[in-house]
Amino acid sequence: MDQQRVTSPDGTPIASWRSGDGPPLVLVHGTSADHSRWAPVLPAFEPRFTVHAVDRRGRGASGDAEDYALEREFEDVAAVVGSVGEPVILLGHSHGGLCALEAALLGHDIRALVLYEPASDAESHSPGVTDRLETLLQAGDLDEVVATMARRFAGAPPEMVEFLRTQPAWQARVAAAHTIPRELRAVRTYRFEPERFRGLTVPTLLLFGSESAPAFREVGEALDAALPNARSVVMPGQGHVAMDTGTDLFTAEVLRFVDASA
């Protein structure tokens, strides 16, 4: 993979990792991850696309800023998209899904948009989780910050958490643990305004897991009603991390959508 960097409008360097060959596909990971979380899906994507896997600010090879604001993340994704130089397929997961959605409003050329369970307010389905994560962070227990996030936000059962611990991306998640509470607090203040997205006519796929928390579906239903060219797909037996637990199902849905919207 080749590392590339762009400078976001606030001066923060944002890294992405390029691999594969074909039309550009930009991947934006969720909270507690970096570009390496996409490793399970790359074998399906790299023969079809030139993949640009982003390190969001504060993790991986990207820089950070002293003050955090959700809007800067939207600009980061838009900067990566704009640097590609041709229309892209933009895929975002969880917090990255919200960033991808908002980046699509910033004027760069996106030919298809895939949003997998865009971020919801963690407190709505796990009250007190943000304070708990702050306490663990202050105690220096970074591994448990990530494990608690997986259990209480993503709904992962204990055996799934243990499986995720064996994956190469786990250490990257631990290294980024300090960014988790700030992102959860930022999402709490975000207000989805449907009228802002009425003109976003790009073909959009909304992906959900049948076993995910109801809050994710509520966000999806609001998006489905607001976006003029969207359709929803529920992946049976999956939760919030189908890239890991249902890799073939996840990639098949993405590829089917991209082929249909070409």
Coordinates of C-alpha atoms in Angstrom, one line a residue:
M1 CA 0.0 0.0 0.0
D2 CA 1.2 3.5 -0.9
Q3 CA 0.7 6.2 1.7
Q4 CA -0.6 9.5 0.4
R5 CA -1.2 12.7 2.3
V6 CA -3.4 15.8 1.8
T7 CA -3.7 18.9 4.0
S8 CA -7.1 19.6 5.4
P9 CA -8.4 23.2 5.4
D10 CA -7.3 23.7 9.1
G11 CA -3.7 22.6 8.2
T12 CA -4.0 19.0 9.6
P13 CA -2.3 16.4 7.4
I14 CA -4.6 13.5 6.6
A15 CA -3.2 10.2 5.4
S16 CA -4.8 7.6 3.1
W17 CA -3.4 4.3 1.9
R18 CA -3.7 3.4 -1.8
S19 CA -3.9 -0.1 -3.2
G20 CA -5.6 -2.0 -6.0
D21 CA -6.6 -1.0 -9.5
G22 CA -9.7 0.5 -11.0
P23 CA -12.2 3.3 -10.3
P24 CA -11.5 5.0 -7.0
L25 CA -13.1 3.8 -3.8
V26 CA -12.5 5.9 -0.7
L27 CA -13.0 4.1 2.7
V28 CA -13.7 6.0 5.9
H29 CA -13.5 4.0 9.1
G30 CA -15.4 4.4 12.3
T31 CA -14.5 5.2 15.9
S32 CA -11.6 3.3 17.5
A33 CA -10.0 2.2 14.2
D34 CA -7.7 3.3 11.5
H35 CA -7.3 2.3 7.8
S36 CA -6.2 -1.2 8.8
R37 CA -9.8 -2.1 9.9
W38 CA -10.6 -2.6 6.2
A39 CA -8.1 -5.5 5.8
P40 CA -10.8 -8.2 5.6
V41 CA -12.5 -6.6 2.6
L42 CA -9.5 -5.6 0.6
P43 CA -9.2 -9.0 -1.2
A44 CA -12.7 -8.3 -2.7
F45 CA -12.2 -4.6 -3.4
E46 CA -8.6 -4.3 -4.7
P47 CA -9.2 -6.3 -8.0
R48 CA -12.1 -3.9 -8.8
F49 CA -11.0 -0.6 -7.4
T50 CA -8.2 1.7 -6.5
V51 CA -8.8 1.8 -2.8
H52 CA -8.0 4.9 -0.8
A53 CA -8.3 3.9 2.9
V54 CA -8.3 7.0 5.1
D55 CA -6.7 7.4 8.5
R56 CA -9.1 9.8 10.2
R57 CA -7.5 12.6 12.2
G58 CA -5.9 11.5 15.5
R59 CA -4.9 8.1 14.4
G60 CA -2.6 6.1 12.1
A61 CA -0.4 8.3 9.9
S62 CA -2.7 11.4 10.1
G63 CA -2.1 14.4 12.2
D64 CA -4.4 16.0 14.8
A65 CA -5.3 19.4 16.0
E66 CA -5.4 20.8 19.6
D67 CA -9.2 21.4 19.4
Y68 CA -11.6 18.8 18.1
A69 CA -14.7 19.7 16.0
L70 CA -16.8 17.3 14.0
E71 CA -16.9 19.7 11.1
R72 CA -13.2 19.4 10.6
E73 CA -13.6 15.6 10.0
F74 CA -16.1 16.4 7.2
E75 CA -13.5 18.7 5.6
D76 CA -10.9 15.9 6.0
V77 CA -12.9 13.4 4.0
A78 CA -13.7 16.0 1.4
A79 CA -10.0 16.9 1.1
V80 CA -9.1 13.2 0.4
V81 CA -12.0 12.9 -2.1
G82 CA -10.9 16.1 -3.9
S83 CA -7.3 14.9 -4.1
V84 CA -8.2 11.9 -6.2
G85 CA -9.0 13.9 -9.3
E86 CA -11.9 11.9 -10.6
P87 CA -15.4 10.9 -9.3
V88 CA -15.2 8.4 -6.4
I89 CA -17.3 5.8 -4.7
L90 CA -17.3 6.9 -1.0
L91 CA -17.9 4.3 1.7
G92 CA -18.1 5.3 5.4
H93 CA -18.8 3.1 8.5
S94 CA -20.3 4.4 11.7
H95 CA -18.6 7.7 12.7
G96 CA -17.0 7.5 9.2
G97 CA -20.4 7.2 7.7
L98 CA -21.5 10.5 9.2
C99 CA -18.3 12.1 8.0
A100 CA -18.8 10.7 4.5
L101 CA -22.4 11.9 4.4
E102 CA -21.5 15.4 5.3
A103 CA -18.4 15.4 3.1
A104 CA -20.8 14.7 0.2
L105 CA -22.3 18.1 0.7
L106 CA -19.0 19.9 0.3
G107 CA -19.0 20.0 -3.4
H108 CA -16.6 17.3 -4.5
D109 CA -17.4 14.7 -7.2
I110 CA -18.9 11.6 -5.7
R111 CA -20.5 9.1 -8.0
A112 CA -21.9 6.7 -5.4
L113 CA -22.2 6.7 -1.6
V114 CA -22.3 3.8 0.8
L115 CA -23.2 4.4 4.4
Y116 CA -23.0 1.5 6.9
E117 CA -24.8 2.4 10.1
P118 CA -23.8 6.1 10.3
A119 CA -23.0 7.2 13.8
S120 CA -25.9 7.5 16.3
D121 CA -25.8 9.0 19.8
A122 CA -24.1 6.3 22.0
E123 CA -26.0 7.5 25.1
S124 CA -29.3 6.7 23.4
H125 CA -28.7 3.0 23.6
S126 CA -26.0 2.8 26.2
P127 CA -26.5 5.5 28.9
G128 CA -23.4 6.5 30.7
V129 CA -21.0 4.9 28.3
T130 CA -19.1 8.1 27.5
D131 CA -18.4 8.8 31.2
R132 CA -17.3 5.2 31.6
L133 CA -14.9 5.4 28.7
E134 CA -13.5 8.7 30.1
T135 CA -12.8 6.9 33.5
L136 CA -11.1 4.0 31.8
L137 CA -9.0 6.5 29.7
Q138 CA -7.9 8.4 32.7
A139 CA -6.9 5.2 34.4
G140 CA -4.8 4.3 31.4
D141 CA -6.7 1.1 30.5
L142 CA -6.8 1.7 26.8
D143 CA -7.5 -1.9 25.9
E144 CA -10.7 -1.9 28.0
V145 CA -11.7 1.5 26.5
V146 CA -11.8 -0.3 23.1
A147 CA -13.4 -3.5 24.5
T148 CA -16.1 -1.5 26.3
M149 CA -16.8 0.5 23.1
A150 CA -17.3 -2.8 21.2
R151 CA -19.6 -4.3 23.8
R152 CA -21.7 -1.3 24.7
F153 CA -21.8 0.7 21.4
A154 CA -21.4 -1.9 18.7
G155 CA -23.3 -4.6 20.7
A156 CA -20.5 -7.1 20.3
P157 CA -20.9 -10.2 22.6
P158 CA -17.9 -11.3 24.7
E159 CA -16.8 -13.9 22.1
M160 CA -16.8 -11.3 19.4
V161 CA -14.7 -8.9 21.5
E162 CA -12.2 -11.7 21.9
F163 CA -12.2 -12.4 18.2
L164 CA -11.6 -8.7 17.4
R165 CA -8.7 -8.8 19.9
T166 CA -7.0 -11.3 17.6
Q167 CA -7.3 -9.1 14.5
P168 CA -4.3 -7.0 13.3
A169 CA -6.4 -3.8 13.6
W170 CA -6.9 -4.2 17.4
Q171 CA -3.6 -2.5 18.3
A172 CA -4.5 0.4 16.0
R173 CA -7.8 0.7 17.9
V174 CA -6.0 0.7 21.2
A175 CA -3.6 3.4 20.0
A176 CA -6.6 5.6 19.0
A177 CA -8.5 5.0 22.3
H178 CA -8.0 8.6 23.4
T179 CA -10.1 9.8 20.4
I180 CA -13.2 7.8 21.3
P181 CA -14.8 9.9 24.0
R182 CA -14.4 13.1 22.1
E183 CA -16.1 11.6 19.0
L184 CA -19.0 10.3 21.1
R185 CA -19.5 13.7 22.7
A186 CA -19.3 15.4 19.3
V187 CA -22.0 13.1 17.9
R188 CA -24.3 14.0 20.8
T189 CA -24.3 17.6 19.7
Y190 CA -24.9 16.8 16.0
R191 CA -28.4 17.5 14.7
F192 CA -29.6 15.8 11.6
E193 CA -31.5 18.2 9.4
P194 CA -33.2 16.3 6.6
E195 CA -33.8 19.4 4.4
R196 CA -30.1 19.9 4.0
F197 CA -29.8 16.6 2.1
R198 CA -32.8 17.0 -0.3
G199 CA -30.5 18.0 -3.1
L200 CA -28.0 15.1 -2.6
T201 CA -29.0 13.0 -5.6
V202 CA -26.0 10.7 -5.7
P203 CA -27.0 7.0 -5.6
T204 CA -26.8 6.0 -2.0
L205 CA -26.8 2.5 -0.3
L206 CA -27.7 2.4 3.4
L207 CA -26.4 -0.8 5.0
F208 CA -27.6 -2.2 8.4
G209 CA -27.2 -5.3 10.4
S210 CA -30.3 -7.1 11.6
E211 CA -28.8 -7.6 15.0
S212 CA -27.6 -3.9 15.5
A213 CA -29.0 -1.6 18.1
P214 CA -32.4 0.1 17.1
A215 CA -30.7 3.5 17.2
F216 CA -28.8 2.7 14.1
R217 CA -32.0 1.8 12.2
E218 CA -33.6 5.0 13.4
V219 CA -30.8 7.1 11.9
G220 CA -31.1 5.0 8.7
E221 CA -34.8 5.5 8.4
A222 CA -34.4 9.2 8.7
L223 CA -31.7 9.2 6.0
D224 CA -33.8 6.9 3.7
A225 CA -36.6 9.4 4.0
A226 CA -34.4 12.4 3.4
L227 CA -32.1 11.3 0.6
P228 CA -33.8 11.3 -2.8
N229 CA -31.9 8.4 -4.4
A230 CA -31.2 6.0 -1.5
R231 CA -32.1 2.4 -0.8
S232 CA -31.6 0.4 2.4
V233 CA -30.3 -3.2 2.8
V234 CA -30.5 -5.1 6.0
M235 CA -27.8 -7.8 6.3
P236 CA -29.2 -10.8 8.1
G237 CA -27.4 -12.1 11.2
Q238 CA -25.0 -9.1 11.3
G239 CA -24.4 -6.4 13.7
H240 CA -22.2 -3.3 13.5
V241 CA -19.0 -4.9 12.2
A242 CA -20.1 -7.0 9.2
M243 CA -16.7 -6.3 7.6
D244 CA -15.4 -8.8 10.2
T245 CA -18.3 -11.1 10.9
G246 CA -19.9 -11.3 7.5
T247 CA -17.2 -10.2 5.1
D248 CA -18.5 -12.0 2.0
L249 CA -22.1 -10.7 2.6
F250 CA -20.9 -7.1 3.2
T251 CA -18.6 -7.0 0.1
A252 CA -21.3 -8.6 -2.1
E253 CA -23.8 -5.9 -1.1
V254 CA -21.4 -3.2 -1.9
L255 CA -20.3 -4.6 -5.2
R256 CA -23.9 -5.3 -6.3
F257 CA -24.8 -1.7 -5.5
V258 CA -21.8 -0.3 -7.3
D259 CA -22.5 -2.4 -10.4
A260 CA -26.2 -1.3 -10.4
S261 CA -25.3 2.4 -10.1
A262 CA -22.6 2.4 -12.7

